Coordinates of C-alpha atoms and ligand atoms in Angstrom, one line a residue:
M1 CA 99.3 88.9 60.0
Q2 CA 102.9 87.7 60.6
Y3 CA 104.8 87.9 63.8
V4 CA 108.5 88.9 64.2
S5 CA 111.0 89.0 67.0
T6 CA 112.1 92.2 68.7
R7 CA 115.6 91.1 68.0
G8 CA 115.0 90.3 64.3
Q9 CA 116.5 86.8 64.1
V10 CA 113.4 84.7 63.7
A11 CA 111.7 84.1 60.4
P12 CA 108.2 85.5 60.4
K13 CA 105.6 83.2 61.9
G14 CA 101.8 82.8 62.0
F15 CA 99.7 83.3 65.1
I16 CA 99.5 79.7 66.3
D17 CA 103.3 79.1 65.9
T18 CA 104.0 82.4 67.6
V19 CA 102.0 81.3 70.7
L20 CA 103.6 77.8 70.7
M21 CA 107.0 79.3 70.5
G22 CA 106.6 81.5 73.6
L23 CA 109.9 83.2 74.0
A24 CA 111.4 83.9 70.6
D25 CA 114.2 81.5 69.6
D26 CA 116.6 84.4 69.4
G27 CA 115.9 85.4 73.0
G28 CA 113.6 88.3 72.0
L29 CA 109.8 88.7 72.2
M30 CA 107.3 88.1 69.4
I31 CA 105.3 91.1 68.2
P32 CA 102.9 91.6 65.2
A33 CA 104.7 92.8 62.1
E34 CA 102.3 95.7 62.0
I35 CA 99.6 96.9 64.4
P36 CA 96.1 97.1 62.8
V37 CA 94.5 100.5 63.3
I38 CA 90.8 100.8 64.0
S39 CA 89.0 103.7 62.4
P40 CA 86.9 106.0 64.7
E41 CA 83.8 104.8 62.7
A42 CA 84.6 101.1 63.5
L43 CA 85.3 102.0 67.2
E44 CA 81.8 103.6 67.3
E45 CA 80.3 100.4 66.1
W46 CA 82.3 98.3 68.7
K47 CA 80.8 100.3 71.5
N48 CA 77.7 98.2 71.8
L49 CA 79.3 94.8 71.5
S50 CA 79.3 92.3 74.4
Y51 CA 82.6 91.3 75.9
E52 CA 82.7 88.1 73.9
E53 CA 81.9 89.9 70.6
L54 CA 84.5 92.5 71.2
F55 CA 87.1 89.8 71.9
Q56 CA 86.2 88.1 68.6
Q57 CA 86.5 91.4 66.7
I58 CA 89.9 92.1 68.1
F59 CA 91.3 88.6 67.6
S60 CA 90.0 88.4 64.1
L61 CA 92.5 91.1 63.2
Y62 CA 95.4 89.1 64.5
I63 CA 94.8 85.4 63.8
N64 CA 94.6 85.4 60.0
D65 CA 92.5 82.4 58.9
E66 CA 94.2 80.1 61.3
I67 CA 91.2 79.7 63.5
P68 CA 87.8 79.7 61.8
A69 CA 85.3 82.3 63.3
E70 CA 82.9 79.6 64.5
D71 CA 85.7 77.8 66.4
L72 CA 87.0 81.1 67.9
K73 CA 83.5 82.0 69.0
A74 CA 83.0 78.7 70.9
M75 CA 86.4 79.0 72.5
V76 CA 85.7 82.5 73.7
K77 CA 82.3 81.5 75.1
R78 CA 83.8 78.6 77.1
S79 CA 86.6 80.8 78.3
Y80 CA 84.3 83.3 80.0
A81 CA 81.5 81.0 81.1
S82 CA 83.6 80.4 84.2
F83 CA 83.4 84.1 85.2
R84 CA 80.9 85.0 87.9
T85 CA 79.4 87.9 85.9
P86 CA 78.2 87.9 82.3
E87 CA 80.0 91.3 81.8
V88 CA 83.3 89.5 82.5
T89 CA 85.0 92.7 83.5
P90 CA 82.4 95.1 85.0
V91 CA 83.0 98.8 85.3
N92 CA 82.2 100.5 88.6
K93 CA 81.8 104.3 88.9
I94 CA 83.4 105.6 92.1
N95 CA 83.0 109.3 91.5
D96 CA 83.0 111.8 88.7
S97 CA 86.7 111.4 88.0
L98 CA 87.2 107.7 88.8
Y99 CA 86.0 104.3 87.6
I100 CA 87.3 100.9 88.6
L101 CA 87.4 98.1 86.1
E102 CA 87.1 94.9 88.0
L103 CA 89.3 92.2 86.5
F104 CA 88.9 89.7 89.3
H105 CA 85.6 87.8 88.6
G106 CA 87.3 84.7 87.1
P107 CA 88.0 81.4 88.9
T108 CA 91.1 82.5 90.8
F109 CA 90.0 86.0 91.7
A110 CA 92.8 87.9 89.9
F111 CA 93.2 89.5 86.5
K112 CA 95.3 86.7 85.0
D113 CA 92.2 84.6 84.6
V114 CA 91.0 86.8 81.8
A115 CA 93.9 85.8 79.5
L116 CA 94.7 82.4 80.9
Q117 CA 91.1 81.0 80.7
F118 CA 91.4 81.7 77.0
M119 CA 94.9 80.4 76.7
G120 CA 93.7 77.1 78.2
E121 CA 91.1 76.9 75.5
F122 CA 93.6 77.8 72.9
Y123 CA 96.1 75.2 73.8
S124 CA 93.3 72.6 74.0
Y125 CA 92.2 73.6 70.5
V126 CA 95.7 73.4 69.0
S127 CA 96.3 70.0 70.7
K128 CA 93.2 68.6 69.0
K129 CA 93.5 70.3 65.6
Q130 CA 97.2 69.9 65.1
N131 CA 97.8 66.8 67.2
E132 CA 100.3 68.8 69.3
I133 CA 101.3 67.4 72.6
I134 CA 101.2 70.3 75.0
H135 CA 103.2 70.2 78.3
I136 CA 102.9 73.5 80.0
L137 CA 105.7 74.3 82.4
G138 CA 106.0 77.4 84.4
A139 CA 107.1 79.1 87.7
T140 CA 104.8 81.3 89.7
S141 CA 104.9 83.7 92.6
G142 CA 101.2 82.9 93.1
D143 CA 98.6 84.3 90.7
T144 CA 99.8 83.1 87.3
G145 CA 100.1 79.5 88.4
A146 CA 96.7 79.3 90.0
A147 CA 95.1 80.9 86.9
A148 CA 97.0 78.7 84.5
I149 CA 96.0 75.5 86.3
Q150 CA 92.4 76.6 86.4
G151 CA 92.7 77.3 82.7
V152 CA 93.7 73.8 81.7
R153 CA 92.7 71.4 84.4
G154 CA 91.0 68.3 83.1
K155 CA 91.6 69.2 79.4
D156 CA 92.6 66.4 77.1
G157 CA 96.0 66.5 75.4
I158 CA 97.5 69.0 77.9
K159 CA 99.6 68.5 81.0
I160 CA 100.6 71.3 83.3
C161 CA 103.4 71.5 85.9
I162 CA 103.8 74.6 88.0
L163 CA 106.7 75.3 90.3
H164 CA 106.0 77.6 93.3
P165 CA 108.4 78.6 96.1
H166 CA 107.6 76.4 99.1
Q167 CA 105.5 78.3 101.7
K168 CA 106.3 81.6 100.1
V169 CA 103.0 82.2 98.3
S170 CA 99.9 83.5 100.1
K171 CA 97.7 80.8 101.7
I172 CA 94.9 81.4 99.3
Q173 CA 97.2 81.2 96.3
E174 CA 98.7 78.0 97.5
L175 CA 95.3 76.5 98.1
Q176 CA 94.0 77.6 94.7
M177 CA 96.9 75.6 93.1
T178 CA 97.2 72.6 95.3
T179 CA 93.6 71.7 95.9
V180 CA 93.2 70.7 92.2
N181 CA 93.3 67.0 91.9
D182 CA 93.1 66.5 88.1
E183 CA 95.5 63.9 86.6
N184 CA 97.0 66.5 84.2
V185 CA 98.2 68.8 87.0
L186 CA 101.4 68.6 88.9
N187 CA 102.4 71.1 91.6
L188 CA 106.0 71.2 92.6
S189 CA 106.6 73.1 95.8
V190 CA 110.3 74.1 95.6
K191 CA 112.3 74.7 98.7
G192 CA 113.7 78.1 97.6
N193 CA 112.4 81.5 96.5
F194 CA 110.6 82.5 93.3
D195 CA 113.9 83.4 91.5
D196 CA 115.1 79.8 92.2
C197 CA 112.0 78.4 90.6
Q198 CA 112.3 80.8 87.7
K199 CA 115.9 79.9 87.1
V200 CA 115.1 76.2 86.9
I201 CA 112.4 76.9 84.3
K202 CA 114.6 79.2 82.3
D203 CA 117.4 76.6 82.2
L204 CA 115.0 73.8 81.1
F205 CA 113.5 76.0 78.3
A206 CA 117.0 77.1 77.2
D207 CA 117.9 73.4 76.7
L208 CA 116.3 73.2 73.2
D209 CA 116.6 69.4 73.1
F210 CA 114.8 69.0 76.4
K211 CA 112.2 71.5 75.3
A212 CA 111.5 69.7 72.1
K213 CA 111.7 66.2 73.5
H214 CA 109.1 67.0 76.2
H215 CA 107.0 69.4 74.1
L216 CA 107.4 72.2 76.7
R217 CA 105.1 75.2 76.3
A218 CA 105.2 78.4 78.3
I219 CA 102.5 80.3 80.0
N220 CA 104.3 83.4 81.2
S221 CA 103.2 86.9 80.4
I222 CA 105.7 87.2 77.5
N223 CA 103.3 85.0 75.5
F224 CA 101.6 87.2 72.9
V225 CA 98.3 85.5 73.2
R226 CA 98.1 86.8 76.8
I227 CA 98.9 90.3 75.7
L228 CA 96.3 90.3 73.0
A229 CA 93.6 88.8 75.3
Q230 CA 94.3 91.7 77.7
T231 CA 93.7 94.4 75.1
V232 CA 90.0 93.4 75.0
Y233 CA 89.2 94.9 78.4
Y234 CA 90.9 98.2 77.6
F235 CA 88.4 98.7 74.9
Y236 CA 85.6 97.3 77.0
A237 CA 86.4 99.7 79.9
Y238 CA 86.6 102.7 77.7
F239 CA 83.2 101.9 76.1
H240 CA 81.5 101.5 79.5
I241 CA 82.2 104.8 81.2
D242 CA 79.6 107.5 81.0
A243 CA 79.0 108.7 77.4
E244 CA 79.4 112.3 78.6
A245 CA 82.9 111.5 80.1
Q246 CA 83.9 109.8 76.8
A247 CA 82.8 112.8 74.8
S248 CA 84.2 115.7 77.0
K249 CA 87.0 114.4 79.1
K250 CA 90.4 112.9 78.6
V251 CA 90.4 109.3 79.7
N252 CA 93.4 107.8 81.6
I253 CA 94.0 104.2 82.6
S254 CA 95.9 103.4 85.8
V255 CA 97.4 99.8 85.8
P256 CA 99.0 98.0 88.8
S257 CA 102.1 96.8 87.1
G258 CA 104.9 94.2 87.6
N259 CA 106.1 92.5 84.5
F260 CA 104.7 95.2 82.2
G261 CA 102.4 92.7 80.6
N262 CA 99.0 94.3 81.4
I263 CA 100.1 97.8 80.6
F264 CA 101.8 96.8 77.4
S265 CA 98.3 95.5 76.3
G266 CA 97.2 99.1 77.0
F267 CA 100.0 100.5 74.8
L268 CA 98.9 98.1 72.0
A269 CA 95.2 99.2 72.4
K270 CA 96.3 102.8 72.2
R271 CA 98.3 102.1 69.1
M272 CA 95.2 100.4 67.6
G273 CA 93.4 103.7 67.9
L274 CA 91.7 103.6 71.3
P275 CA 91.8 107.3 72.5
I276 CA 93.5 106.8 75.8
H277 CA 95.1 109.9 77.2
K278 CA 97.6 108.8 79.8
L279 CA 98.6 105.2 80.5
I280 CA 99.6 105.3 84.2
I281 CA 102.0 102.7 85.4
A282 CA 101.3 102.0 89.0
T283 CA 104.0 100.2 91.0
N284 CA 104.8 99.5 94.6
E285 CA 108.2 100.0 96.3
N286 CA 109.7 97.8 93.6
N287 CA 109.6 100.8 91.3
I288 CA 112.0 100.2 88.4
L289 CA 109.3 101.3 85.9
E290 CA 108.5 104.5 87.8
R291 CA 112.2 105.4 87.9
F292 CA 112.5 104.7 84.2
V293 CA 109.6 107.0 83.3
R294 CA 111.0 109.8 85.6
T295 CA 114.7 109.5 84.7
G296 CA 115.2 107.4 81.6
E297 CA 117.3 104.9 83.5
Y298 CA 116.1 101.3 83.6
K299 CA 118.0 99.6 86.3
P300 CA 116.9 96.8 88.6
G301 CA 117.2 97.7 92.2
D302 CA 117.0 95.7 95.5
F303 CA 114.1 93.4 95.9
K304 CA 111.5 94.5 98.4
S305 CA 108.7 92.5 99.9
T306 CA 105.5 94.5 99.9
H307 CA 101.8 94.2 100.5
S308 CA 101.3 93.6 96.8
P309 CA 103.5 90.5 96.2
S310 CA 102.3 90.0 92.6
M311 CA 104.1 93.3 91.7
D312 CA 107.3 92.5 93.6
I313 CA 109.4 92.3 90.4
Q314 CA 112.7 93.9 89.5
V315 CA 113.0 93.0 85.8
A316 CA 109.8 93.6 83.8
S317 CA 110.0 90.9 81.2
N318 CA 107.6 92.6 78.7
F319 CA 109.6 95.9 78.8
E320 CA 111.5 94.8 75.7
R321 CA 108.3 95.0 73.7
Y322 CA 107.9 98.6 74.5
L323 CA 111.6 99.3 73.9
Y324 CA 111.1 97.9 70.4
Y325 CA 108.5 100.6 69.6
L326 CA 110.4 103.3 71.5
L327 CA 113.4 102.6 69.2
D328 CA 111.3 102.8 66.1
E329 CA 111.3 99.0 65.5
N330 CA 115.0 99.0 65.1
V331 CA 116.0 95.4 66.0
E332 CA 119.7 96.1 66.0
K333 CA 119.2 98.8 68.6
V334 CA 116.9 96.7 70.7
S335 CA 119.5 93.9 70.7
E336 CA 122.2 96.4 71.7
Y337 CA 120.2 97.8 74.6
M338 CA 119.3 94.4 75.9
K339 CA 122.9 93.4 75.7
Q340 CA 123.8 96.5 77.6
L341 CA 121.3 95.5 80.3
Q342 CA 123.1 92.2 80.6
T343 CA 126.6 93.6 80.7
E344 CA 126.2 96.9 82.5
G345 CA 123.1 96.2 84.5
K346 CA 121.1 99.1 83.2
I347 CA 119.7 100.9 80.1
V348 CA 119.8 104.6 79.8
V349 CA 117.8 106.4 77.1
S350 CA 118.6 109.8 75.6
P351 CA 116.6 113.0 76.6
E352 CA 114.7 112.9 73.3
L353 CA 113.6 109.3 73.9
L354 CA 112.7 110.1 77.5
A355 CA 110.4 112.8 76.3
R356 CA 108.6 110.2 74.2
V357 CA 108.4 107.8 77.1
Q358 CA 106.8 110.6 79.2
N359 CA 104.4 111.2 76.4
D360 CA 103.4 107.5 76.4
F361 CA 103.3 107.0 80.2
A362 CA 102.9 108.5 83.6
A363 CA 104.1 106.5 86.6
Y364 CA 103.9 106.4 90.3
G365 CA 105.2 103.9 92.9
A366 CA 103.2 103.6 96.1
S367 CA 104.9 103.0 99.4
N368 CA 103.6 100.3 101.7
D369 CA 102.1 102.9 104.0
E370 CA 100.3 104.7 101.1
C371 CA 98.9 101.3 100.0
L372 CA 97.3 100.7 103.4
K373 CA 96.2 104.3 103.7
Y374 CA 94.1 104.1 100.5
I375 CA 92.6 100.7 101.4
G376 CA 91.3 102.3 104.6
E377 CA 90.3 105.6 103.0
Y378 CA 88.3 104.1 100.1
N379 CA 86.6 101.6 102.4
E380 CA 85.5 104.5 104.6
K381 CA 84.7 107.0 102.0
Y382 CA 83.2 104.9 99.2
D383 CA 82.5 101.6 100.9
Y384 CA 84.7 100.0 98.3
L385 CA 87.3 97.5 99.5
L386 CA 90.5 97.7 97.4
D387 CA 93.0 94.8 97.3
P388 CA 96.6 96.0 97.9
H389 CA 97.5 95.8 94.2
T390 CA 94.5 97.9 93.2
A391 CA 95.4 100.3 96.0
C392 CA 98.7 101.0 94.2
G393 CA 96.7 101.8 91.1
I394 CA 94.5 104.2 93.1
A395 CA 97.6 105.9 94.6
A396 CA 98.9 106.5 91.1
Y397 CA 95.5 107.8 90.0
Q398 CA 95.5 110.3 92.9
E399 CA 99.0 111.4 92.0
C400 CA 98.8 111.5 88.2
S401 CA 95.3 112.5 87.2
E402 CA 94.4 116.1 86.6
E403 CA 91.4 118.4 86.7
D404 CA 89.7 117.7 83.3
E405 CA 90.5 114.0 83.2
V406 CA 88.8 110.8 84.2
T407 CA 90.7 107.7 85.2
I408 CA 89.8 104.1 84.9
T409 CA 91.8 102.2 87.5
F410 CA 92.2 98.5 87.1
A411 CA 91.3 96.3 90.0
T412 CA 93.7 93.3 89.4
A413 CA 92.7 91.2 92.4
H414 CA 89.8 90.6 94.8
P415 CA 90.7 91.7 98.3
A416 CA 89.9 88.2 99.8
K417 CA 93.0 87.0 98.0
F418 CA 95.3 89.3 100.0
D419 CA 93.6 89.4 103.4
E420 CA 97.0 89.8 105.1
A421 CA 97.0 93.5 104.0
I422 CA 93.3 94.0 104.6
A423 CA 93.7 92.8 108.2
L424 CA 96.5 95.3 108.7
C425 CA 94.0 98.0 108.0
M426 CA 91.8 96.6 110.8
I427 CA 89.1 95.7 108.3
E428 CA 87.3 92.4 108.6
Q429 CA 86.1 91.2 105.2
K430 CA 83.7 88.5 104.3
F431 CA 85.2 85.9 102.0
P432 CA 83.4 84.7 98.9
E433 CA 82.3 81.2 99.4
Q434 CA 84.6 79.8 96.7
I435 CA 87.5 81.0 98.7
S436 CA 86.2 79.9 102.1
A437 CA 85.6 76.5 100.6
L438 CA 89.3 76.1 99.7
L439 CA 90.3 76.1 103.4
T440 CA 89.0 72.6 104.1
K441 CA 90.0 70.9 100.9
P442 CA 92.9 68.4 100.7
Q443 CA 96.1 69.5 99.0
Y444 CA 98.1 67.8 96.3
Q445 CA 101.6 68.8 95.8
Q446 CA 105.1 67.4 95.8
V447 CA 107.7 69.2 97.9
V448 CA 111.1 69.1 96.2
D449 CA 114.6 70.5 96.8
H450 CA 115.8 73.3 94.7
D451 CA 117.6 70.8 92.6
Q452 CA 117.4 70.7 88.8
D453 CA 118.0 66.9 88.7
E454 CA 115.3 66.1 91.2
I455 CA 112.8 68.4 89.3
V456 CA 113.7 66.8 86.0
R457 CA 113.0 63.3 87.5
E458 CA 109.6 64.4 88.7
L459 CA 108.8 65.9 85.3
E460 CA 109.8 62.8 83.4
K461 CA 107.7 60.7 85.7
F462 CA 104.8 63.1 85.1
Y463 CA 105.2 63.1 81.3
G464 CA 105.8 59.3 81.1
D465 CA 103.1 57.3 79.3
K466 CA 100.1 56.9 81.5
Ligands
LIG1 C1 100.3 89.7 87.8 C2 99.7 90.8 88.6 C3 100.0 92.1 88.5 C4 101.0 92.6 87.5 O1 100.7 92.4 86.2 P1 101.8 92.5 85.0 O2 101.2 92.1 83.8 O3 102.9 91.6 85.4 O4 102.3 93.9 85.0 C5 99.2 93.1 89.2 N1 98.3 92.7 90.1 C6 98.0 91.4 90.3 C7 97.0 91.0 91.3 C8 98.7 90.4 89.6 O5 98.4 89.1 89.8

């Protein structure tokens, strides 16, 4: 399998080089040159596989011979040994039309662990096998940074530096990042907001000399290895609802969405032949994706702070991947549309294309009030405590699912991680001990100004020979 860029200006690459590159050198995103399709017979055989076995099957279609099967198996095993349940992502039946896939049983209690635990193993493997120096650099609004740090802490050959906006992430998110005291981890707490952090990172990666000199590697959700790791649980979820529902009902999946990474993995799974009926994009009041599915206009709006901060995103960085398929893999057209987004601040698709979008996706954006309403309602009715991101997924299920359908809603975080919203519902929750334990640990972080030069100095100190 070869990988190409959505903008067509990168020579085809293998799997490992694709992951190491991160953002494509032409500014586009890397995608497989063709998507493998699983036959219904093979799908039938996959039904009984464990999570790890399923992972291995799916990856083997994408990694060529670049990683021997035995090595992959060991990496997958180590990746998911840190999860609190052997099922990795258990499926919970709520009622006859609703299942919840719990994606929060990893070390940082949010879905990003599923992909980033593997990504840590992957980088560690590449560092050893290919003698690559790996310096991971990223910005986070909370969940990604915590999961990435947990994915690589203590691993040889890798250093990780994460920028987060000073005092603008949730308390638990901050503690998950800053209570890690491994030598290969640096937390920079930047006096500014998330966009400021993101901008610094973007500028450093855009400086190709700096990027090469310091061996910078990305962890953000535009990395294809994350997308692929996330497809595994779409298959797993589908296989673990009742056999009768699989056989007689249409199966939808509702995904709390921000950067369009998670749901793009669903789009990929569907293209691979998984019989998903509707992929439901659930957003909060930052509803650019919902507006796109309804009207065909993709236009960033005003930023709103909501109860589900990990979905407070205006520009969905993985959207370009979908655009590529919507435009029938026409790289010139993708480049044109992306340029238009830059110059005119929006993309508008034709009515014919909009019809196809609506065939691929349903969408709903939950208001802050609805989010809290569903947390209260589900706690009362089903004795199931939703986190505010998952509550948006539930709102979208309530809105978009029909009579003869069942929906699997993804639970992307554990409610303990976002107690601020739970407390607003007058619900007192018991924290898992791993989270309570964080509250008394010492923190390790460097507070810096939003100043590129100061950040570069800190980085050079961190990368210097030790
Ligand atoms: C990152 C995140 C999301 C959004 O996922 P995308 O892949 O960016 O669409 C949703 N919920 C939680 C809890 C997250 O951490």
